[in-house]
Amino acid sequence: MVTNEFKEYAEAALIHTYDRFPVAFDHGEGVYLYDTDGKKYLDFAAGIAVNAFGYHVEEYIEALKNQIDKLLHISNLFYTEPMVAAAHKLVKASGLKRVFFTNSGTEAIEGAIKVARKYAFKKDGHTDHEIIAMEHSFHGRSMGALSVTGNPHYREAFGPGIGHVVFAKYNDLEDVRSKITDKTCAILFETVQGEGGIYPGQAEFIKEIRKLCDEKDILLILDEIQCGMGRTGKMFAYQHYGILPDVMTTAKALGCGVPVGAFVVGERAQNALEPGDHGSTYGGNPLVCAAVSKVFDMFESHHVLEQVNAVAPYLDEQLSKLVDRFDAVKETRGMGLIRALELNVPAGPYIRKALEKGLVIISAGSNIIRFVPPLVITKANVDEMYAILESCFEEIG
Ligand SMILES: *Cc1c(COP(=O)(O)O)cnc(C)c1O
C-alpha cells in the first residue's frame, strides 16, 4: 500500500485518467508481483492479458539484452532481421499472409480500418464506406478505434468520430445482417469480447458472418488483441471456429511486455495497402521484434497451448464452485484463460479486498471480475487464488 503522501505526489504530475489502486509494484518473479514494501501478490491479471509468461523470464530477458547490445531502433526505411523473423512467425501462427507492426493495440485497429476503407475504395473509388462494429465492444482509445468501440460512455465527449460506423448486437446474426448495405466494407468484432464482459463469439454467428462476408466481398476483421496469443487454448481464438479473418489485430501478449501490436492481412486484403499508404516510425523496431520472435519460440518450447488447455478447465471448475456457494455470484463464463465471474453486486469491493490479501484481479464492467492470468499458471496457483477469493466472499458476503 502506498502512503497518501506518495499518492498525492504521483497525482500531481499525472493526468487523472485512471483511479489507480493504492499499490506501487516494484518487480516480479514467475506469477508473483512484489510491491515497493516487499509485499507479495499472486497475479491473475498479467498486466491486462500481456505477461503470458509471468515475470523475470531469463531467456526472454536475454533475447532483449542481446538485441539492445546490437541495435534498438533504425526505421522502416530499412530491413532488420528481427522484424522479418517476427513477421514470418506471426504469419505462420495466424494462417494469414502479411504483417504490419504497430506500437499498440489501438494502432493495430487504426491499420485494420485503413485496410478496409482502402480495399473498398479500390473497388469503386468512393469514400463513404461503412463499418459494422458491435455493441459493448472495445477496440482502443485513438479516434478511429474509439469510433468503432461500442461503449457510448467512452465515445460521447470526443465526437465526432470517423463516421460511417454502425453498431449491431454481438452474437445476433439477424441484427448484423439487417445493418449490411452496399456501402459496408467491413464487419469488425472481438472473437471473444473482453472489456465488454468476456463474451465468447458463438460458432454459428462467426461462421455465418464469414459466409456473409464472402458472399458480399466485405472484409471480416477480428480483434484478437486480448483473446489471441494462446489465451483461449489456440494461438488465435478464431482457430476454434475453423475460419480465417481477412484482417486480424493482435497486441497485448504479442510482445509480453514490450509495446508492440500488429495487423495481419489474409489472401483477400493483402494488397490493399500500397507504398505510402501507411507507416510508423517505431512500429516493429528491432527491440520489440526480438521480443515477438522470442515469444513465438517460447510458445512452442514451453508447450503453452497444452498448459492452457490443461489448467483452464480447472479454473472453470473452481469458479463454478463460487457460483454455487455465494449468492453474490451469478455465473462464470469464458474460454481458456480469459474468464469472467459475473456478480449480482459491484465487483469493486471484492477486487480491493483481494488486493489487500495479495491477489491481483481486475474488473470488466462494474459487476464482473475478469481473470486473464499469465498462461503459465498451475493448478496450485488456481487453488491459491481460489482460497483468497473465497475468503473475500466469506468476509464481504
Ligand atoms: C486492450 C485492447 C485494445 C487496445 O489496445 P491498446 O494496446 O491498449 O491500445 C483493443 N482491442 C481489445 C480487444 C483490447 O482488449
XYZ file of C-alpha atoms and ligand atoms in Angstrom:
412
model
C 0.000 0.000 0.000
C 1.377 3.411 -0.904
C 1.132 6.343 1.521
C -1.323 9.173 0.942
C 1.676 11.425 0.573
C 3.057 9.310 -2.286
C -0.370 9.187 -3.900
C -0.703 12.969 -3.846
C 2.817 13.360 -5.206
C 2.030 10.935 -8.058
C -1.317 12.502 -8.938
C 0.265 15.965 -9.002
C 2.250 15.006 -12.112
C -0.114 12.588 -13.896
C -3.246 13.361 -15.882
C -6.061 11.823 -13.896
C -7.430 9.300 -16.403
C -7.163 6.342 -14.027
C -8.398 5.717 -10.489
C -5.360 3.683 -9.564
C -5.171 1.078 -6.819
C -3.009 2.287 -3.915
C -0.122 -0.049 -4.773
C 3.217 0.614 -6.491
C 4.693 -2.534 -7.985
C 8.427 -2.924 -7.959
C 9.334 -6.277 -9.515
C 8.019 -9.703 -10.395
C 9.108 -13.319 -10.292
C 7.180 -16.101 -12.025
C 3.459 -15.456 -11.465
C 4.114 -13.249 -8.425
C 4.493 -9.493 -8.111
C 6.186 -7.553 -5.314
C 5.264 -4.022 -4.296
C 7.671 -1.370 -3.043
C 7.163 -2.610 0.558
C 8.211 -6.112 -0.476
C 4.664 -7.495 -0.162
C 3.985 -10.479 -2.442
C 0.938 -10.790 -4.735
C -0.345 -13.642 -6.888
C -1.036 -12.164 -10.318
C -4.238 -13.122 -12.142
C -4.279 -10.030 -14.371
C -0.929 -10.259 -16.211
C -0.739 -6.537 -16.925
C -4.146 -6.913 -18.638
C -3.506 -10.109 -20.586
C 0.031 -9.126 -21.554
C 2.526 -11.067 -19.438
C 1.801 -14.557 -20.754
C 4.975 -15.990 -19.209
C 4.796 -14.063 -15.952
C 7.822 -12.127 -14.761
C 11.611 -12.200 -14.835
C 11.853 -14.872 -17.513
C 15.592 -15.303 -18.089
C 15.577 -16.466 -21.708
C 13.201 -13.679 -22.755
C 15.288 -11.044 -20.980
C 18.442 -12.469 -22.543
C 16.937 -12.143 -26.038
C 16.114 -8.477 -25.360
C 19.515 -7.741 -23.863
C 21.256 -9.237 -26.886
C 19.207 -7.034 -29.181
C 19.840 -3.917 -27.076
C 23.560 -4.526 -27.464
C 23.171 -4.656 -31.242
C 20.507 -2.184 -32.366
C 17.457 -0.646 -30.676
C 15.927 1.293 -33.492
C 16.533 2.020 -37.122
C 13.447 2.895 -39.237
C 11.019 1.190 -41.526
C 13.021 2.543 -44.454
C 15.336 -0.446 -43.927
C 15.012 -4.157 -43.280
C 16.030 -5.737 -39.986
C 16.366 -9.443 -39.343
C 14.265 -9.401 -36.119
C 11.318 -7.836 -37.958
C 11.455 -10.320 -40.812
C 11.706 -13.257 -38.394
C 8.845 -11.957 -36.218
C 6.629 -11.345 -39.257
C 7.145 -14.872 -40.589
C 6.366 -16.415 -37.207
C 3.177 -14.344 -36.896
C 2.135 -15.264 -40.447
C 2.680 -18.940 -39.679
C 0.850 -18.842 -36.336
C -2.138 -16.922 -37.744
C -2.549 -18.684 -41.089
C -2.694 -15.239 -42.728
C -0.382 -13.599 -45.259
C 1.300 -10.318 -44.300
C 2.009 -8.250 -41.205
C 2.325 -4.580 -40.286
C 3.769 -3.995 -36.812
C 2.387 -1.193 -34.642
C 3.189 0.109 -31.153
C -0.132 -0.756 -29.544
C -3.489 -2.420 -29.954
C -5.343 0.739 -30.825
C -2.911 1.428 -33.681
C -3.461 -2.095 -34.980
C -7.182 -1.261 -35.174
C -6.403 2.006 -36.989
C -4.468 -0.022 -39.549
C -7.266 -2.560 -39.935
C -9.781 0.244 -40.566
C -7.482 1.741 -43.191
C -7.124 -1.644 -44.913
C -10.920 -1.989 -45.079
C -11.501 1.505 -46.407
C -8.719 1.239 -48.966
C -9.908 -2.196 -50.115
C -13.369 -0.801 -50.796
C -12.032 2.431 -52.292
C -10.021 0.455 -54.832
C -13.221 -1.236 -55.997
C -15.423 1.803 -56.579
C -13.425 4.979 -55.885
C -15.909 6.092 -53.225
C -15.090 7.321 -49.711
C -18.386 6.670 -47.963
C -17.949 3.040 -46.929
C -19.377 1.766 -43.682
C -18.044 -0.440 -40.935
C -20.310 -2.612 -38.824
C -18.970 -2.937 -35.268
C -20.596 -4.451 -32.175
C -22.323 -3.064 -29.118
C -20.259 -3.438 -25.913
C -17.062 -3.848 -27.936
C -13.726 -2.329 -27.057
C -11.090 -1.577 -29.665
C -8.917 1.155 -28.162
C -8.684 4.855 -27.383
C -7.371 6.556 -30.509
C -10.019 8.273 -32.647
C -10.557 5.522 -35.209
C -10.580 2.721 -32.662
C -12.815 4.769 -30.374
C -15.239 5.320 -33.246
C -15.770 1.550 -33.576
C -15.926 0.965 -29.806
C -19.478 0.096 -28.797
C -19.483 1.839 -25.446
C -21.084 5.286 -25.799
C -19.627 6.365 -22.446
C -16.064 6.132 -23.854
C -17.015 7.965 -27.078
C -19.521 10.598 -26.085
C -17.335 13.588 -25.216
C -14.926 13.025 -28.079
C -17.168 13.135 -31.092
C -17.436 13.366 -33.938
C -15.689 10.079 -34.634
C -14.585 8.857 -38.036
C -18.217 8.385 -39.087
C -19.867 5.732 -41.218
C -19.824 3.256 -38.341
C -22.940 1.326 -37.355
C -23.317 -0.885 -34.309
C -25.017 -4.260 -34.219
C -25.728 -6.675 -31.390
C -22.903 -9.138 -30.786
C -23.833 -12.772 -31.464
C -27.026 -11.596 -33.189
C -26.726 -12.663 -36.810
C -30.024 -11.137 -37.893
C -29.124 -7.771 -36.419
C -25.783 -7.751 -38.252
C -27.473 -8.850 -41.470
C -30.020 -6.051 -41.182
C -27.234 -3.450 -40.919
C -25.408 -4.525 -44.084
C -25.780 -2.115 -47.019
C -23.992 -1.865 -50.355
C -21.632 0.568 -48.587
C -20.485 -1.941 -45.966
C -16.731 -2.512 -46.276
C -16.041 -4.418 -43.057
C -17.577 -6.265 -40.140
C -15.439 -5.942 -37.041
C -15.616 -7.718 -33.710
C -13.597 -9.304 -30.937
C -13.591 -13.091 -31.269
C -14.141 -13.065 -27.508
C -15.410 -9.730 -26.189
C -13.023 -8.643 -23.432
C -13.740 -5.284 -21.748
C -17.426 -5.758 -22.558
C -17.637 -8.623 -20.052
C -15.915 -11.725 -21.540
C -18.460 -12.968 -24.063
C -17.166 -15.614 -26.482
C -18.443 -15.409 -30.039
C -20.918 -18.158 -30.835
C -19.801 -20.632 -33.503
C -22.946 -20.158 -35.594
C -22.560 -16.356 -35.509
C -18.905 -16.372 -36.534
C -19.280 -18.958 -39.285
C -22.356 -17.284 -40.781
C -20.696 -13.866 -40.750
C -17.712 -15.376 -42.524
C -20.112 -16.652 -45.212
C -21.900 -13.303 -45.481
C -18.582 -11.500 -45.883
C -17.545 -13.905 -48.646
C -20.848 -13.512 -50.489
C -20.769 -9.719 -50.388
C -16.991 -9.146 -50.594
C -16.935 -7.493 -47.154
C -13.785 -7.786 -45.035
C -14.077 -9.674 -41.757
C -11.850 -8.005 -39.165
C -11.293 -9.932 -35.940
C -9.810 -8.164 -32.937
C -7.634 -10.716 -31.128
C -5.752 -8.151 -29.077
C -6.943 -9.587 -25.755
C -8.176 -13.088 -26.607
C -5.367 -14.016 -29.017
C -1.841 -15.317 -28.408
C -2.848 -18.620 -26.868
C -5.211 -17.342 -24.215
C -8.209 -19.407 -25.367
C -6.139 -22.576 -25.841
C -5.450 -21.986 -29.534
C -2.926 -19.472 -30.806
C -5.774 -17.261 -32.044
C -9.365 -17.626 -30.898
C -10.794 -17.757 -34.443
C -8.938 -21.060 -34.878
C -11.625 -22.678 -32.692
C -14.177 -21.961 -35.438
C -12.336 -23.250 -38.496
C -12.392 -19.885 -40.236
C -9.869 -17.198 -41.148
C -10.493 -13.460 -40.895
C -9.442 -11.129 -43.698
C -7.737 -8.876 -41.188
C -6.694 -9.709 -37.644
C -5.382 -7.403 -34.944
C -3.087 -8.525 -32.155
C -1.103 -6.769 -29.402
C -1.087 -7.315 -25.590
C 0.688 -10.720 -25.220
C 2.321 -10.449 -28.661
C 5.442 -8.943 -27.110
C 4.813 -9.996 -23.495
C 5.734 -6.581 -22.132
C 7.297 -4.505 -24.886
C 4.909 -2.112 -26.661
C 4.002 -3.890 -29.878
C 0.902 -4.766 -31.855
C 0.192 -5.797 -35.409
C -2.487 -6.014 -38.024
C -2.253 -9.090 -40.160
C -3.979 -9.485 -43.513
C -5.108 -12.588 -45.356
C -5.294 -13.503 -49.028
C -8.046 -11.090 -49.996
C -6.777 -7.955 -48.248
C -3.052 -8.487 -48.599
C -2.527 -5.919 -51.362
C -4.995 -3.263 -50.213
C -2.303 -1.018 -48.734
C 0.428 0.160 -51.070
C 3.681 2.108 -50.619
C 2.880 5.442 -48.959
C -0.468 4.297 -47.543
C 0.701 3.618 -44.005
C 3.744 3.979 -41.804
C 5.172 4.206 -38.317
C 8.486 5.484 -37.008
C 8.830 2.929 -34.226
C 6.433 0.245 -35.447
C 8.174 -3.134 -35.374
C 11.599 -1.846 -34.401
C 14.353 -4.406 -33.740
C 13.878 -4.403 -29.966
C 10.154 -5.213 -29.958
C 10.528 -7.665 -32.823
C 13.297 -9.528 -30.991
C 10.725 -9.904 -28.195
C 7.932 -11.055 -30.540
C 10.212 -13.560 -32.182
C 11.323 -14.969 -28.821
C 7.706 -15.103 -27.593
C 6.679 -17.320 -30.519
C 9.661 -19.619 -29.892
C 8.741 -19.867 -26.214
C 5.126 -20.729 -27.002
C 6.499 -23.838 -28.715
C 9.342 -24.773 -26.377
C 7.171 -24.286 -23.253
C 4.133 -26.075 -24.761
C 1.982 -23.132 -23.718
C -1.204 -24.173 -25.527
C -1.111 -27.603 -23.861
C -0.643 -25.910 -20.489
C -3.569 -23.561 -21.073
C -5.811 -26.447 -22.105
C -4.761 -28.443 -19.041
C -5.323 -25.716 -16.430
C -8.319 -23.803 -17.875
C -10.991 -26.457 -17.109
C -9.754 -26.484 -13.516
C -10.106 -22.699 -13.245
C -13.632 -23.010 -14.649
C -14.442 -25.716 -12.107
C -13.171 -23.652 -9.172
C -15.002 -20.508 -10.276
C -18.182 -22.573 -10.673
C -17.858 -23.519 -7.000
C -18.104 -19.835 -6.105
C -21.280 -19.579 -8.215
C -22.799 -22.449 -6.219
C -21.654 -21.189 -2.844
C -22.321 -17.445 -2.793
C -25.498 -15.525 -3.598
C -23.368 -12.574 -4.705
C -22.005 -14.650 -7.609
C -24.217 -15.015 -10.664
C -22.222 -17.023 -13.219
C -18.868 -17.767 -14.779
C -18.082 -17.870 -18.482
C -15.187 -17.581 -20.885
C -12.784 -19.628 -22.951
C -9.431 -20.978 -21.833
C -7.708 -18.451 -19.586
C -9.953 -15.496 -20.347
C -12.796 -15.870 -17.884
C -15.441 -13.804 -16.137
C -17.077 -14.166 -12.771
C -20.252 -12.144 -13.027
C -21.641 -10.898 -9.714
C -25.088 -9.690 -8.708
C -23.371 -6.791 -6.956
C -20.496 -4.391 -7.764
C -17.134 -6.142 -8.153
C -15.014 -3.282 -6.779
C -15.118 -4.232 -3.074
C -14.056 -7.833 -3.823
C -11.240 -6.731 -6.101
C -9.916 -4.274 -3.485
C -10.198 -6.838 -0.716
C -8.357 -9.423 -2.849
C -5.571 -6.934 -3.457
C -5.212 -6.374 0.294
C -4.897 -10.131 0.672
C -2.249 -10.392 -2.033
C -4.231 -11.315 -5.161
C -4.285 -9.134 -8.272
C -7.541 -9.390 -10.223
C -9.297 -6.777 -12.352
C -12.823 -5.973 -13.482
C -14.502 -5.918 -16.891
C -17.529 -3.721 -16.337
C -18.833 -2.799 -12.913
C -20.034 -6.212 -11.710
C -17.630 -8.583 -13.454
C -14.329 -9.924 -12.172
C -12.000 -10.721 -15.058
C -9.393 -13.475 -14.968
C -6.605 -13.094 -17.524
C -3.669 -14.666 -15.665
C -0.248 -15.473 -17.071
C -0.684 -18.512 -19.346
C 1.860 -20.448 -17.285
C -0.230 -20.663 -14.092
C -0.530 -24.081 -12.467
C -3.430 -25.785 -10.691
C -1.677 -24.924 -7.415
C -1.833 -21.235 -8.406
C -5.558 -21.643 -9.112
C -6.005 -23.164 -5.631
C -4.114 -20.268 -4.093
C -6.272 -17.764 -5.995
C -9.448 -19.625 -5.003
C -8.556 -19.587 -1.298
C -8.085 -15.811 -1.319
C -11.193 -15.107 -3.371
C -13.297 -17.447 -1.224
C -12.212 -15.587 1.905
C -13.201 -12.290 0.249
C -16.711 -13.614 -0.427
C -16.923 -15.024 3.097
C -15.969 -11.679 4.602
C -17.969 -9.329 2.372
C -20.839 -11.724 1.705
C -6.613 -3.652 -24.998
C -7.437 -3.785 -26.204
C -7.302 -2.889 -27.282
C -6.416 -1.672 -27.224
O -5.063 -1.996 -27.081
P -4.041 -0.875 -26.562
O -2.698 -1.550 -26.661
O -4.432 -0.532 -25.163
O -4.160 0.286 -27.479
C -8.055 -3.128 -28.422
N -8.883 -4.186 -28.504
C -9.025 -5.070 -27.496
C -9.940 -6.238 -27.654
C -8.322 -4.882 -26.312
O -8.501 -5.732 -25.290
